[in-house]
CSV table of C-alpha atoms and ligand atoms in Angstrom, one decimal:
chain,number,residue,atom,x,y,z
A,1,UNK,CA,0.0,-0.1,-0.5
A,2,UNK,CA,1.3,3.7,-1.0
A,3,UNK,CA,-0.1,7.0,0.6
A,4,UNK,CA,1.0,8.6,-2.9
A,5,UNK,CA,-1.1,11.0,-4.2
A,6,UNK,CA,-1.0,10.4,-8.4
A,7,UNK,CA,-2.4,13.8,-10.0
A,8,UNK,CA,-3.5,13.2,-13.7
A,9,UNK,CA,-3.2,16.9,-15.9
A,10,UNK,CA,-0.1,19.5,-14.6
A,11,UNK,CA,-2.5,22.5,-15.1
A,12,UNK,CA,-4.5,24.7,-13.1
A,13,UNK,CA,-6.4,22.3,-11.2
A,14,UNK,CA,-3.5,20.1,-10.6
A,15,UNK,CA,-1.1,23.0,-9.6
A,16,UNK,CA,-3.8,24.5,-7.0
A,17,UNK,CA,-4.1,20.8,-4.9
A,18,UNK,CA,-0.2,19.7,-4.9
A,19,UNK,CA,0.4,23.7,-3.7
A,20,UNK,CA,-2.3,23.5,-1.3
A,21,UNK,CA,-1.7,20.1,0.5
A,22,UNK,CA,2.2,21.5,0.7
A,23,UNK,CA,0.8,24.5,2.0
A,24,UNK,CA,-1.4,23.1,4.8
A,25,UNK,CA,1.7,20.8,5.9
A,26,UNK,CA,0.7,17.7,4.1
A,27,UNK,CA,3.8,15.5,2.9
A,28,UNK,CA,2.7,13.0,1.4
A,29,UNK,CA,4.2,11.9,-1.7
A,30,UNK,CA,2.7,13.5,-5.0
A,31,UNK,CA,3.4,13.0,-8.9
A,32,UNK,CA,2.1,15.3,-10.9
A,33,UNK,CA,1.8,13.5,-14.8
A,34,UNK,CA,1.1,15.8,-17.3
A,35,UNK,CA,1.1,15.6,-21.2
A,36,UNK,CA,2.2,19.1,-22.3
A,37,UNK,CA,5.8,19.6,-21.9
A,38,UNK,CA,5.7,22.8,-19.8
A,39,UNK,CA,5.7,23.5,-16.5
A,40,UNK,CA,2.1,24.0,-15.2
A,41,UNK,CA,1.1,27.2,-16.6
A,42,UNK,CA,-2.6,29.6,-16.4
A,43,UNK,CA,-4.4,29.6,-19.9
A,44,UNK,CA,-6.3,32.8,-19.8
A,45,UNK,CA,-3.7,34.9,-21.1
A,46,UNK,CA,-2.9,32.6,-24.1
A,47,UNK,CA,-6.4,34.1,-25.6
A,48,UNK,CA,-5.3,37.7,-24.5
A,49,UNK,CA,-1.4,39.0,-23.5
A,50,UNK,CA,0.5,36.4,-23.9
A,51,UNK,CA,-1.0,35.9,-28.1
A,52,UNK,CA,-0.7,39.5,-28.4
A,53,UNK,CA,2.8,39.1,-27.4
A,54,UNK,CA,2.9,41.5,-24.6
A,55,UNK,CA,3.3,38.8,-21.9
A,56,UNK,CA,6.3,36.0,-21.6
A,57,UNK,CA,6.1,32.8,-20.9
A,58,UNK,CA,7.8,33.0,-17.7
A,59,UNK,CA,4.8,35.4,-16.4
A,60,UNK,CA,2.0,32.2,-17.2
A,61,UNK,CA,4.1,29.9,-15.2
A,62,UNK,CA,2.5,29.1,-11.3
A,63,UNK,CA,6.2,28.6,-9.6
A,64,UNK,CA,9.8,27.9,-10.9
A,65,UNK,CA,10.6,24.5,-11.7
A,66,UNK,CA,12.8,24.5,-8.7
A,67,UNK,CA,9.1,24.9,-6.7
A,68,UNK,CA,8.2,21.3,-7.8
A,69,UNK,CA,12.0,20.5,-6.5
A,70,UNK,CA,11.8,21.9,-3.2
A,71,UNK,CA,8.1,21.0,-2.3
A,72,UNK,CA,9.3,17.3,-3.5
A,73,UNK,CA,6.0,17.2,-5.6
A,74,UNK,CA,7.2,15.0,-8.5
A,75,UNK,CA,6.8,16.0,-11.8
A,76,UNK,CA,6.3,13.9,-15.1
A,77,UNK,CA,5.7,16.2,-17.9
A,78,UNK,CA,5.4,14.7,-21.6
A,79,UNK,CA,3.9,11.9,-19.9
A,80,UNK,CA,0.8,11.1,-21.2
A,81,UNK,CA,-1.6,8.5,-18.8
A,82,UNK,CA,-2.8,6.0,-20.8
A,83,UNK,CA,-5.4,4.3,-18.3
A,84,UNK,CA,-6.0,3.6,-14.5
A,85,UNK,CA,-6.8,0.3,-12.8
A,86,UNK,CA,-8.6,1.7,-9.8
A,87,UNK,CA,-8.8,-2.3,-8.4
A,88,UNK,CA,-4.6,-2.5,-8.5
A,89,UNK,CA,-4.8,1.3,-7.7
A,90,UNK,CA,-2.1,1.8,-10.6
A,91,UNK,CA,-1.6,4.4,-13.2
A,92,UNK,CA,0.1,3.4,-16.5
A,93,UNK,CA,2.0,5.8,-18.5
A,94,UNK,CA,2.6,5.7,-22.4
A,95,UNK,CA,5.6,3.7,-22.1
A,96,UNK,CA,4.8,1.3,-19.8
A,97,UNK,CA,5.6,3.0,-16.3
A,98,UNK,CA,3.3,1.5,-13.8
A,99,UNK,CA,2.8,4.1,-10.7
A,100,UNK,CA,0.5,2.9,-7.5
A,101,UNK,CA,-1.5,5.4,-5.7
A,102,UNK,CA,-3.1,5.5,-2.2
A,103,UNK,CA,-5.2,8.3,-3.6
A,104,UNK,CA,-5.9,9.8,-7.4
A,105,UNK,CA,-7.1,13.0,-8.7
A,106,UNK,CA,-7.9,13.6,-12.4
A,107,UNK,CA,-7.7,17.4,-12.9
A,108,UNK,CA,-7.0,16.2,-17.2
A,109,UNK,CA,-9.6,19.5,-18.2
A,110,UNK,CA,-11.3,19.9,-21.6
A,111,UNK,CA,-10.2,19.3,-25.1
A,112,UNK,CA,-11.1,22.2,-27.5
A,113,UNK,CA,-13.6,21.0,-30.1
A,114,UNK,CA,-12.4,20.5,-33.2
A,115,UNK,CA,-14.2,21.4,-37.2
A,116,UNK,CA,-14.3,18.3,-38.6
A,117,UNK,CA,-11.7,17.1,-40.9
A,118,UNK,CA,-14.6,16.6,-43.3
A,119,UNK,CA,-15.5,20.1,-44.0
A,120,UNK,CA,-11.9,21.3,-43.9
A,121,UNK,CA,-10.8,21.1,-40.5
A,122,UNK,CA,-7.7,19.6,-41.1
A,123,UNK,CA,-6.3,22.3,-43.2
A,124,UNK,CA,-3.1,24.3,-42.3
A,125,UNK,CA,-4.0,27.6,-40.6
A,126,UNK,CA,-7.3,26.5,-38.7
A,127,UNK,CA,-6.1,26.8,-35.3
A,128,UNK,CA,-8.4,26.3,-32.0
A,129,UNK,CA,-6.5,27.7,-28.7
A,130,UNK,CA,-5.9,25.4,-25.4
A,131,UNK,CA,-2.0,25.4,-24.7
A,132,UNK,CA,1.3,27.1,-25.0
A,133,UNK,CA,1.5,25.4,-28.1
A,134,UNK,CA,-1.8,26.5,-30.4
A,135,UNK,CA,-0.9,30.2,-29.1
A,136,UNK,CA,2.4,30.0,-30.3
A,137,UNK,CA,1.6,28.6,-33.8
A,138,UNK,CA,-0.8,31.3,-34.0
A,139,UNK,CA,0.7,33.9,-32.7
A,140,UNK,CA,3.2,33.5,-36.1
A,141,UNK,CA,0.4,33.9,-38.4
A,142,UNK,CA,-1.5,36.5,-37.0
A,143,UNK,CA,0.2,38.8,-39.3
A,144,UNK,CA,-1.0,42.6,-40.5
A,145,UNK,CA,-3.4,42.7,-43.0
A,146,UNK,CA,-4.0,38.8,-42.9
A,147,UNK,CA,-8.0,38.2,-42.6
A,148,UNK,CA,-9.1,36.0,-39.7
A,149,UNK,CA,-12.1,34.1,-39.4
A,150,UNK,CA,-13.2,33.4,-35.8
A,151,UNK,CA,-16.0,30.1,-35.9
A,152,UNK,CA,-17.8,30.8,-32.8
A,153,UNK,CA,-19.0,33.7,-30.6
A,154,UNK,CA,-17.6,32.2,-27.2
A,155,UNK,CA,-15.1,34.2,-24.9
A,156,UNK,CA,-12.3,32.6,-26.4
A,157,UNK,CA,-13.4,33.2,-30.2
A,158,UNK,CA,-14.0,36.8,-29.1
A,159,UNK,CA,-10.7,37.2,-27.1
A,160,UNK,CA,-8.8,35.9,-30.2
A,161,UNK,CA,-11.2,38.2,-32.3
A,162,UNK,CA,-9.6,41.3,-30.2
A,163,UNK,CA,-6.4,40.8,-30.3
A,164,UNK,CA,-6.1,40.3,-34.0
A,165,UNK,CA,-7.8,43.2,-34.3
A,166,UNK,CA,-5.4,45.6,-32.4
A,167,UNK,CA,-2.6,43.4,-34.4
A,168,UNK,CA,-4.4,44.7,-37.6
A,169,UNK,CA,-5.8,41.2,-38.9
A,170,UNK,CA,-9.2,41.8,-40.8
A,171,UNK,CA,-11.6,40.3,-38.5
A,172,UNK,CA,-15.0,37.9,-39.2
A,173,UNK,CA,-17.0,36.7,-36.3
A,174,UNK,CA,-19.2,34.0,-37.4
A,175,UNK,CA,-22.3,32.7,-35.0
A,176,UNK,CA,-24.6,29.8,-35.9
A,177,UNK,CA,-27.1,30.7,-33.1
A,178,UNK,CA,-29.3,33.2,-32.4
A,179,UNK,CA,-26.6,35.4,-31.0
A,180,UNK,CA,-22.8,35.6,-29.7
A,181,UNK,CA,-22.4,34.8,-26.3
A,182,UNK,CA,-25.8,32.8,-26.2
A,183,UNK,CA,-24.5,29.8,-24.0
A,184,UNK,CA,-23.4,32.0,-21.3
A,185,UNK,CA,-24.8,35.7,-21.1
A,186,UNK,CA,-27.9,37.4,-21.6
A,187,UNK,CA,-28.9,39.3,-24.5
A,188,UNK,CA,-27.9,42.5,-23.4
A,189,UNK,CA,-24.4,41.7,-22.4
A,190,UNK,CA,-23.5,40.1,-26.0
A,191,UNK,CA,-25.3,43.4,-27.6
A,192,UNK,CA,-22.7,45.3,-25.1
A,193,UNK,CA,-19.9,43.3,-26.5
A,194,UNK,CA,-21.6,42.7,-30.2
A,195,UNK,CA,-20.9,47.0,-30.3
A,196,UNK,CA,-17.9,47.0,-28.6
A,197,UNK,CA,-16.6,44.3,-31.5
A,198,UNK,CA,-17.9,46.3,-34.1
A,199,UNK,CA,-16.5,49.2,-32.9
A,200,UNK,CA,-13.4,48.2,-33.6
A,201,UNK,CA,-13.8,47.2,-36.9
A,202,UNK,CA,-14.7,43.3,-36.4
A,203,UNK,CA,-17.1,41.7,-38.8
A,204,UNK,CA,-20.1,40.0,-36.7
A,205,UNK,CA,-22.3,37.4,-38.6
A,206,UNK,CA,-25.1,35.7,-36.2
A,207,UNK,CA,-27.4,33.1,-37.6
A,208,UNK,CA,-25.2,32.2,-39.7
A,209,UNK,CA,-22.9,28.7,-40.0
A,210,UNK,CA,-19.9,27.0,-41.5
A,211,UNK,CA,-20.8,25.2,-44.2
A,212,UNK,CA,-16.9,23.7,-45.3
A,213,UNK,CA,-13.2,25.5,-45.3
A,214,UNK,CA,-12.0,25.5,-48.9
A,215,UNK,CA,-8.0,25.3,-49.1
A,216,UNK,CA,-5.8,25.0,-52.2
A,217,UNK,CA,-2.4,22.7,-51.1
A,218,UNK,CA,-3.6,22.3,-47.9
A,219,UNK,CA,-4.5,25.5,-46.3
A,220,UNK,CA,-7.2,27.1,-45.9
A,221,UNK,CA,-7.9,29.8,-48.4
A,222,UNK,CA,-11.3,30.6,-47.5
A,223,UNK,CA,-15.0,29.7,-46.6
A,224,UNK,CA,-18.3,29.0,-47.7
A,225,UNK,CA,-21.4,30.5,-45.1
A,226,UNK,CA,-24.0,28.9,-44.5
A,227,UNK,CA,-26.4,31.7,-46.1
A,228,UNK,CA,-24.8,30.8,-49.3
A,229,UNK,CA,-21.8,33.4,-49.3
A,230,UNK,CA,-18.3,32.7,-49.5
A,231,UNK,CA,-15.1,34.9,-47.9
A,232,UNK,CA,-11.2,34.5,-48.5
A,233,UNK,CA,-9.7,33.8,-45.5
A,234,UNK,CA,-6.2,33.3,-44.5
A,235,UNK,CA,-6.9,32.0,-41.0
A,236,UNK,CA,-9.4,30.6,-39.0
A,237,UNK,CA,-9.7,29.7,-35.1
A,238,UNK,CA,-12.4,27.7,-34.0
A,239,UNK,CA,-13.7,29.1,-30.8
A,240,UNK,CA,-17.0,26.1,-30.5
A,241,UNK,CA,-16.5,25.0,-26.9
A,242,UNK,CA,-14.7,22.5,-25.5
A,243,UNK,CA,-15.4,18.9,-23.9
A,244,UNK,CA,-14.3,17.2,-20.8
A,245,UNK,CA,-10.8,14.8,-20.9
A,246,UNK,CA,-12.8,12.0,-19.2
A,247,UNK,CA,-12.2,9.0,-21.4
A,248,UNK,CA,-9.7,7.7,-18.7
A,249,UNK,CA,-12.7,7.8,-16.1
A,250,UNK,CA,-15.0,6.4,-18.4
A,251,UNK,CA,-12.5,3.3,-19.7
A,252,UNK,CA,-12.3,2.3,-15.5
A,253,UNK,CA,-15.9,2.4,-15.0
A,254,UNK,CA,-15.7,6.0,-13.2
A,255,UNK,CA,-19.6,7.3,-13.5
A,256,UNK,CA,-19.1,10.2,-16.6
A,257,UNK,CA,-21.5,12.4,-18.5
A,258,UNK,CA,-19.4,15.1,-20.8
A,259,UNK,CA,-17.3,15.3,-17.6
A,260,UNK,CA,-16.2,12.6,-14.8
A,261,UNK,CA,-19.2,13.0,-12.1
A,262,UNK,CA,-18.6,14.0,-9.1
A,263,UNK,CA,-20.5,15.0,-5.4
A,264,UNK,CA,-20.1,18.0,-3.4
A,265,UNK,CA,-16.6,16.5,-2.1
A,266,UNK,CA,-15.1,16.4,-5.7
A,267,UNK,CA,-15.3,12.7,-5.2
A,268,UNK,CA,-15.9,10.3,-8.4
A,269,UNK,CA,-17.8,6.8,-8.1
A,270,UNK,CA,-14.7,5.4,-6.3
A,271,UNK,CA,-14.1,7.4,-3.1
A,272,UNK,CA,-10.1,6.6,-3.5
A,273,UNK,CA,-10.6,8.9,-6.9
A,274,UNK,CA,-11.2,12.9,-7.1
A,275,UNK,CA,-12.3,14.6,-9.9
A,276,UNK,CA,-11.7,18.9,-9.8
A,277,UNK,CA,-11.4,21.6,-12.4
A,278,UNK,CA,-12.9,21.6,-16.0
A,279,UNK,CA,-13.3,17.6,-16.4
A,280,UNK,CA,-15.4,17.4,-13.2
A,281,UNK,CA,-19.3,17.3,-13.5
A,282,UNK,CA,-20.7,18.6,-10.3
A,283,UNK,CA,-23.8,19.3,-8.6
A,284,UNK,CA,-25.0,22.5,-9.0
A,285,UNK,CA,-28.6,24.0,-7.4
A,286,UNK,CA,-30.0,20.3,-8.1
A,287,UNK,CA,-28.4,20.4,-11.5
A,288,UNK,CA,-25.2,18.4,-13.2
A,289,UNK,CA,-22.8,20.9,-14.7
A,290,UNK,CA,-18.9,22.2,-15.2
A,291,UNK,CA,-17.9,25.0,-14.5
A,292,UNK,CA,-14.8,25.6,-16.7
A,293,UNK,CA,-13.1,28.5,-14.8
A,294,UNK,CA,-10.3,29.6,-12.9
A,295,UNK,CA,-12.0,29.6,-9.9
A,296,UNK,CA,-13.3,26.6,-9.8
A,297,UNK,CA,-10.5,24.6,-11.1
A,298,UNK,CA,-8.7,26.3,-8.0
A,299,UNK,CA,-11.2,26.2,-5.2
A,300,UNK,CA,-12.2,23.0,-6.2
A,301,UNK,CA,-8.9,21.3,-6.1
A,302,UNK,CA,-8.4,23.4,-2.7
A,303,UNK,CA,-11.3,21.8,-1.2
A,304,UNK,CA,-10.2,18.7,-2.2
A,305,UNK,CA,-6.5,19.2,-0.2
A,306,UNK,CA,-9.1,20.1,2.3
A,307,UNK,CA,-10.6,17.4,2.7
A,308,UNK,CA,-7.4,15.1,2.0
A,309,UNK,CA,-5.7,16.4,5.4
A,310,UNK,CA,-8.9,15.6,7.2
A,311,UNK,CA,-11.4,18.5,6.9
A,312,UNK,CA,-14.9,17.8,6.4
A,313,UNK,CA,-16.6,20.8,4.9
A,314,UNK,CA,-18.1,20.2,1.1
A,315,UNK,CA,-17.1,22.2,-1.9
A,316,UNK,CA,-19.4,24.6,-2.3
A,317,UNK,CA,-18.1,26.7,-5.7
A,318,UNK,CA,-19.0,31.1,-5.5
A,319,UNK,CA,-18.1,31.4,-9.5
A,320,UNK,CA,-16.5,34.2,-11.3
A,321,UNK,CA,-15.2,34.7,-14.3
A,322,UNK,CA,-13.3,37.6,-16.6
A,323,UNK,CA,-12.9,38.6,-20.1
A,324,UNK,CA,-10.3,40.6,-21.6
A,325,UNK,CA,-11.4,42.4,-24.8
A,326,UNK,CA,-9.4,45.3,-26.1
A,327,UNK,CA,-9.5,48.1,-22.9
A,328,UNK,CA,-12.7,46.4,-22.1
A,329,UNK,CA,-13.0,43.9,-18.6
A,330,UNK,CA,-16.3,41.5,-18.3
A,331,UNK,CA,-16.1,40.6,-15.3
A,332,UNK,CA,-18.8,38.1,-14.1
A,333,UNK,CA,-20.0,37.2,-9.9
A,334,UNK,CA,-22.3,33.9,-9.8
A,335,UNK,CA,-23.8,31.8,-12.3
A,336,UNK,CA,-26.9,33.0,-14.4
A,337,UNK,CA,-27.8,29.3,-15.2
A,338,UNK,CA,-32.5,29.4,-15.6
A,339,UNK,CA,-31.9,33.1,-14.8
A,340,UNK,CA,-35.7,34.4,-15.9
A,341,UNK,CA,-35.4,38.5,-15.6
A,342,UNK,CA,-32.4,41.2,-16.2
A,343,UNK,CA,-31.8,44.0,-14.9
A,344,UNK,CA,-29.3,46.8,-16.9
A,345,UNK,CA,-27.7,49.6,-14.8
A,346,UNK,CA,-25.3,52.2,-16.4
A,347,UNK,CA,-21.9,52.3,-14.9
A,348,UNK,CA,-20.3,55.8,-14.0
A,349,UNK,CA,-18.0,56.0,-17.0
A,350,UNK,CA,-19.1,56.1,-20.9
A,351,UNK,CA,-19.4,52.5,-21.9
A,352,UNK,CA,-19.4,50.5,-18.4
A,353,UNK,CA,-22.9,49.1,-17.4
A,354,UNK,CA,-23.6,45.5,-15.5
A,355,UNK,CA,-26.2,43.0,-16.1
A,356,UNK,CA,-27.8,41.6,-13.1
A,357,UNK,CA,-29.5,38.5,-13.4
A,358,UNK,CA,-32.5,37.0,-11.4
A,359,UNK,CA,-33.9,33.6,-11.3
A,360,UNK,CA,-37.3,33.0,-9.2
A,361,UNK,CA,-36.5,37.4,-7.9
A,362,UNK,CA,-33.7,36.2,-6.6
A,363,UNK,CA,-30.3,37.5,-7.6
A,364,UNK,CA,-27.8,34.7,-9.0
A,365,UNK,CA,-24.8,36.7,-11.3
A,366,UNK,CA,-24.3,39.9,-12.3
A,367,UNK,CA,-21.8,40.7,-15.7
A,368,UNK,CA,-19.8,44.2,-15.2
A,369,UNK,CA,-18.1,45.6,-17.9
A,370,UNK,CA,-15.9,47.9,-17.1
A,371,UNK,CA,-17.9,48.4,-13.8
A,372,UNK,CA,-15.6,47.0,-11.0
A,373,UNK,CA,-18.0,48.5,-8.1
A,374,UNK,CA,-20.9,46.5,-9.9
A,375,UNK,CA,-18.8,43.3,-10.1
A,376,UNK,CA,-17.9,44.0,-6.2
A,377,UNK,CA,-21.1,44.6,-5.0
A,378,UNK,CA,-22.6,41.6,-6.8
A,379,UNK,CA,-20.2,39.0,-5.6
A,380,UNK,CA,-20.7,40.6,-2.2
A,381,UNK,CA,-23.9,40.3,-2.3
A,382,UNK,CA,-24.3,36.7,-3.3
A,383,UNK,CA,-21.4,35.4,-1.3
A,384,UNK,CA,-23.4,36.7,1.6
A,385,UNK,CA,-26.6,35.2,0.7
A,386,UNK,CA,-28.1,38.8,0.6
A,387,UNK,CA,-29.9,37.7,-3.0
A,388,UNK,CA,-33.0,40.0,-2.8
A,389,UNK,CA,-31.5,43.4,-3.1
A,390,UNK,CA,-34.2,46.5,-3.0
A,391,UNK,CA,-34.3,47.0,-7.0
A,392,UNK,CA,-35.2,50.5,-6.5
A,393,UNK,CA,-31.7,51.2,-6.2
A,394,UNK,CA,-30.3,48.8,-8.5
A,395,UNK,CA,-32.3,50.9,-10.9
A,396,UNK,CA,-31.3,53.6,-10.3
A,397,UNK,CA,-27.7,54.9,-12.2
A,398,UNK,CA,-27.4,57.6,-9.4
A,399,UNK,CA,-27.9,55.7,-6.4
A,400,UNK,CA,-24.9,54.3,-4.3
A,401,UNK,CA,-24.9,50.2,-4.8
A,402,UNK,CA,-23.4,50.4,-1.1
A,403,UNK,CA,-26.5,51.1,0.7
A,404,UNK,CA,-27.5,47.1,-0.7
A,405,UNK,CA,-24.5,45.6,1.2
A,406,UNK,CA,-25.7,47.6,4.5
B,1,LIG,P1,-6.1,22.4,-17.5
B,1,LIG,O1,-5.8,23.8,-17.1
B,1,LIG,O2,-6.7,22.3,-18.9
B,1,LIG,O3,-5.1,21.4,-17.4
B,1,LIG,C1,-5.4,20.0,-17.6
B,1,LIG,C2,-3.9,19.6,-18.0
B,1,LIG,O4,-4.2,18.0,-18.0
B,1,LIG,C3,-3.4,20.0,-19.4
B,1,LIG,O5,-2.2,20.2,-19.6
B,1,LIG,C4,-3.4,18.3,-20.2
B,1,LIG,O6,-2.4,17.8,-21.0
B,1,LIG,C5,-3.5,17.3,-19.1
B,1,LIG,N1,-3.8,15.9,-19.5
B,1,LIG,C6,-5.1,15.5,-19.5
B,1,LIG,N2,-5.5,14.3,-20.3
B,1,LIG,C7,-4.5,13.8,-20.1
B,1,LIG,C8,-3.7,12.2,-19.3
B,1,LIG,N3,-4.4,11.6,-20.2
B,1,LIG,N4,-2.3,12.7,-19.7
B,1,LIG,C9,-1.4,13.5,-18.9
B,1,LIG,N5,-2.1,14.6,-19.0
B,1,LIG,C10,-3.4,14.8,-19.6
B,1,LIG,N6,-11.1,30.8,-17.0
B,1,LIG,C11,-11.5,32.0,-16.4
B,1,LIG,O7,-12.1,31.8,-15.0
B,1,LIG,N7,-11.0,33.3,-17.0
B,1,LIG,C12,-10.4,32.9,-18.3
B,1,LIG,O8,-10.3,34.7,-18.6
B,1,LIG,C13,-10.0,32.4,-18.7
B,1,LIG,N8,-9.9,32.4,-20.3
B,1,LIG,C14,-9.3,31.5,-21.4
B,1,LIG,C15,-8.9,31.7,-22.2
B,1,LIG,C16,-8.4,30.5,-22.7
B,1,LIG,C17,-7.3,30.0,-24.2
B,1,LIG,C18,-8.6,29.2,-22.3
B,1,LIG,C19,-7.7,27.6,-23.2
B,1,LIG,C20,-9.1,28.9,-20.9
B,1,LIG,C21,-9.4,30.3,-20.2
B,1,LIG,N9,-10.3,29.9,-19.0
B,1,LIG,C22,-10.2,31.1,-18.4
B,1,LIG,C23,-10.2,28.5,-18.6
B,1,LIG,C24,-9.6,27.9,-17.6
B,1,LIG,O9,-8.0,28.3,-18.1
B,1,LIG,C25,-9.6,26.7,-17.4
B,1,LIG,O10,-10.8,26.4,-16.8
B,1,LIG,C26,-8.9,25.9,-16.5
B,1,LIG,O11,-7.7,25.9,-17.1
B,1,LIG,C27,-9.2,24.9,-15.8
B,1,LIG,O12,-8.0,23.7,-15.1
B,1,LIG,P2,-7.7,21.9,-15.1
B,1,LIG,O13,-7.1,22.2,-14.3
B,1,LIG,O14,-9.2,21.7,-15.0
B,1,LIG,O15,-7.2,22.1,-16.6
């Protein structure tokens, strides 16, 4: 028997789990196995400042390489886990190495959906943005005057569109749904973000799907769209969502459903195996959800660390998220799943505003566009359970939001 903690995935959640355990003074052996060659690093800048060339890779890493040595966290990089055996409590890496565990943690993240090869998704010049290698390959292609087509109007696609405009590319975003950000935000937030992109010269075409990409000599040169038009393109970014990396867990017989199903203690259907971050499906107000965010990856992993040293607290997510596009900071507190009403409050700066989401009269989330005060207030209200704020104050742009916290 071993008390070794094996973490599959050396990203945000994997790192947070090991760091928190060491912070709590727990010195059990830890082996963290990651498919990528880099030491653990944060992803959000990959579609923002890193892609723009304003941030070096050193600033993306959570800790320098020495931290892992000093803290006795064994890192196995460029290593793919091929299988796990819950009965024998082992993981098998590609190449055959077998590692025994006492506790296993899945922190395997998610994989961006790619455009199918049958419609040209395998042509050169077609990108996704998930890891450093993706961003590095994309960055060298982002040359002024080139034409970029972004397929999918979600956060990552819109952030990449903003970077590309800043770098002088011609940018079109197509979204097959009714509108951009349809899955994640209200119409009001989408309208605001669309206006910001259009004011920067991005063409946004909603209700417009991709029929196929056209290629010449293996490189993308054009796109045929569902509205019957074609356009010439030099580059394509697919921002069409991501699926949880749960195949290993499924193959090992754990409960999965577009993610590894966990309870409020982040425990999978095997009590020795936890899952956290993008790969986990967790209970949320009676539903099963996947929260793809830095907040969830860190907080869920830290909750597991506390449990492993004898804690008893369940993980209760307090979601927050952000997206940077041009000089606009969109900050989101809460989770708007199931909202039935919104209230828009203009902010004090030009262009700033906030969208407040309600479900059955209770506040569940806030989107704040260049409006830090609204974000902080909304987050505080949600964290403290003051979810029936005075709507008269909220709707009055002259009223001080602080009153809601009293
Ligand atoms: P990851 O950080 O993705 O780490 C998973 C790791 O596991 C990967 O390195 C993967 O290679 C490895 N792995 C998977 N399977 C195996 C295997 N079988 N063997 C070995 N290794 C394996 N969130 C925000 O809150 N705000 C933002 O602004 C924001 N922007 C983002 C921008 C981009 C471009 C991306 C890609 C994500 C962004 N996110 C943002 C989301 C956030 O980065 C993720 O939610 C977070 O990284 C999830 O952490 P994780 O540890 O679950 O997964």
